[in-house]
Short mmCIF file of C-alpha atoms in Angstrom, two decimals:
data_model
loop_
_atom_site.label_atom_id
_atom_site.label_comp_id
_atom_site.label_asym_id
_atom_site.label_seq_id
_atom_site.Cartn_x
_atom_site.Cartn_y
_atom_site.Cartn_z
CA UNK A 7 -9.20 24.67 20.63
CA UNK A 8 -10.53 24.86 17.34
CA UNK A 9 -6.90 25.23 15.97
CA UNK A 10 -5.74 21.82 17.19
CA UNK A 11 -8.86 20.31 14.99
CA UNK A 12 -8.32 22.20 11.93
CA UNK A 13 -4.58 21.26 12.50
CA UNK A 14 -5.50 17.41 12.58
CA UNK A 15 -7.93 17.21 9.71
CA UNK A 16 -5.24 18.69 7.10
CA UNK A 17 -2.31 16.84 8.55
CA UNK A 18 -4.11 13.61 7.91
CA UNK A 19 -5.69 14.40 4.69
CA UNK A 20 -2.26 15.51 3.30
CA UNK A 21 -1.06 12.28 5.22
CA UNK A 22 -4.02 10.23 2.84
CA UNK A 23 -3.16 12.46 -0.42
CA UNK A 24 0.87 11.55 -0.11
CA UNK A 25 0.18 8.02 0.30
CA UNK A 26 -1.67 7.64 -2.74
CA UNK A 27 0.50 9.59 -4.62
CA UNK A 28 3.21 7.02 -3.05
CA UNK A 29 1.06 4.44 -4.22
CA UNK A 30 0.75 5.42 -7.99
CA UNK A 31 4.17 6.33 -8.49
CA UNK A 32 5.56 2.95 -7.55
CA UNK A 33 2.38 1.25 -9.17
CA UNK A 34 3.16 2.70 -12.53
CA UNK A 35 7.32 3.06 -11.81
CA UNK A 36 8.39 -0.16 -10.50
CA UNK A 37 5.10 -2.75 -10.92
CA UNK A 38 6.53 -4.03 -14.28
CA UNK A 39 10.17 -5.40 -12.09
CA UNK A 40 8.03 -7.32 -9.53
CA UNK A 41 6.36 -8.78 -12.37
CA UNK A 42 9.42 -9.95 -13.72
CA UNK A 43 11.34 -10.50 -10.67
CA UNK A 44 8.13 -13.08 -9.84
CA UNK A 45 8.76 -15.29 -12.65
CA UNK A 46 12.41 -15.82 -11.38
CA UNK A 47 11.81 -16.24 -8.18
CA UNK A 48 8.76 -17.71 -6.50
CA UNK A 49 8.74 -16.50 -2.90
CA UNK A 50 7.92 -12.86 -4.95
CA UNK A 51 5.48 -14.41 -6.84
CA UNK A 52 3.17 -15.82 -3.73
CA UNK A 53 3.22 -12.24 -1.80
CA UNK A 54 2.03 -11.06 -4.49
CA UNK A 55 -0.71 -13.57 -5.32
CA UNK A 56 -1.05 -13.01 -1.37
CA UNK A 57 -2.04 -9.61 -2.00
CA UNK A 58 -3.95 -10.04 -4.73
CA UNK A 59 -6.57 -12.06 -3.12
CA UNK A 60 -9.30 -11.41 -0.93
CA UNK A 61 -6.73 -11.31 2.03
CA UNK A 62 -4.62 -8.58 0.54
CA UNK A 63 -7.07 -5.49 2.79
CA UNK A 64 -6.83 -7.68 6.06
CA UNK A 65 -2.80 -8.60 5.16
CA UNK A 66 -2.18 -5.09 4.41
CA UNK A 67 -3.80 -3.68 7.11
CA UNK A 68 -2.19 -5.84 9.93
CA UNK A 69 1.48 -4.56 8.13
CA UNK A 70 -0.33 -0.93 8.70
CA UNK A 71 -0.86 -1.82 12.11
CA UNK A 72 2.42 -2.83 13.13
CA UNK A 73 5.34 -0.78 14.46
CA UNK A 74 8.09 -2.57 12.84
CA UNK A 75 6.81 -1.45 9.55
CA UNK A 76 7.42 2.23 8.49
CA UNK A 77 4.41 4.19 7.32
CA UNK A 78 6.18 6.08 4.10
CA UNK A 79 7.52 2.12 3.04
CA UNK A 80 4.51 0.55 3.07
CA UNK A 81 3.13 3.53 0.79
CA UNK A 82 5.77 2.16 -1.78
CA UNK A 83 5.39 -1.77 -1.18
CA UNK A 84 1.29 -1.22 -1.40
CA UNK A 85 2.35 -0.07 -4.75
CA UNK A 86 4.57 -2.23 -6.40
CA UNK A 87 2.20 -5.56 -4.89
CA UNK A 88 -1.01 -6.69 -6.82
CA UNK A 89 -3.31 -4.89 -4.07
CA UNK A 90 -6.22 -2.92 -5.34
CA UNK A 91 -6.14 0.76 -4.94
CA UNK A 92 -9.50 -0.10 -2.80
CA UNK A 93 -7.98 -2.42 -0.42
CA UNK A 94 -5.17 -0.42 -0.04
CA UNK A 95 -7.01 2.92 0.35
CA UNK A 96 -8.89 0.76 3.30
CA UNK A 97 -6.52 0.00 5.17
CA UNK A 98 -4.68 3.14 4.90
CA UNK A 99 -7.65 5.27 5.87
#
């Protein structure tokens, strides 16, 4: 019984570890083309100031809790918006 426990606590730490390494490699990869794909076109731009405000946790954690949205993409779009590592840690934990 203890197994199953053990089992659960590493699966979902390595499950919190990958998604912040998701995180930082599209934050420092891929930020700078959002940036400049948001001047061009403006729909970009207000997701972005969407996530960048205080709504960004509850936003972000609403996409977490839906089904449509896969876990591993979200990792990559948390990255590449103007969330906070904090907000997005939040709603990932």
């Amino acid at each position: 019984m203890l197994g199953i426990f053990v089992a659960f606590a590493v699966c979902y730490v390595g499950c919190l570890v990958g998604a912040a390494v998701c995180f930082a490699r599209s934050r420092y990869l891929m930020r700078r083309l959002i940036e400049r794909f948001s001047v061009k076109y403006p729909i970009v731009r207000s997701v972005d100031r969407a996530f960048e405000s205080e709504m960004g946790f509850r936003l972000f954690l609403l996409l977490r809790l839906s089904p449509a949205m896969p876990f591993n993409a979200l990792n990559y779009i948390g990255g590449i918006t103007a969330i906070s590592f904090r907000n997005y840690w939040w709603a990932t934990w």
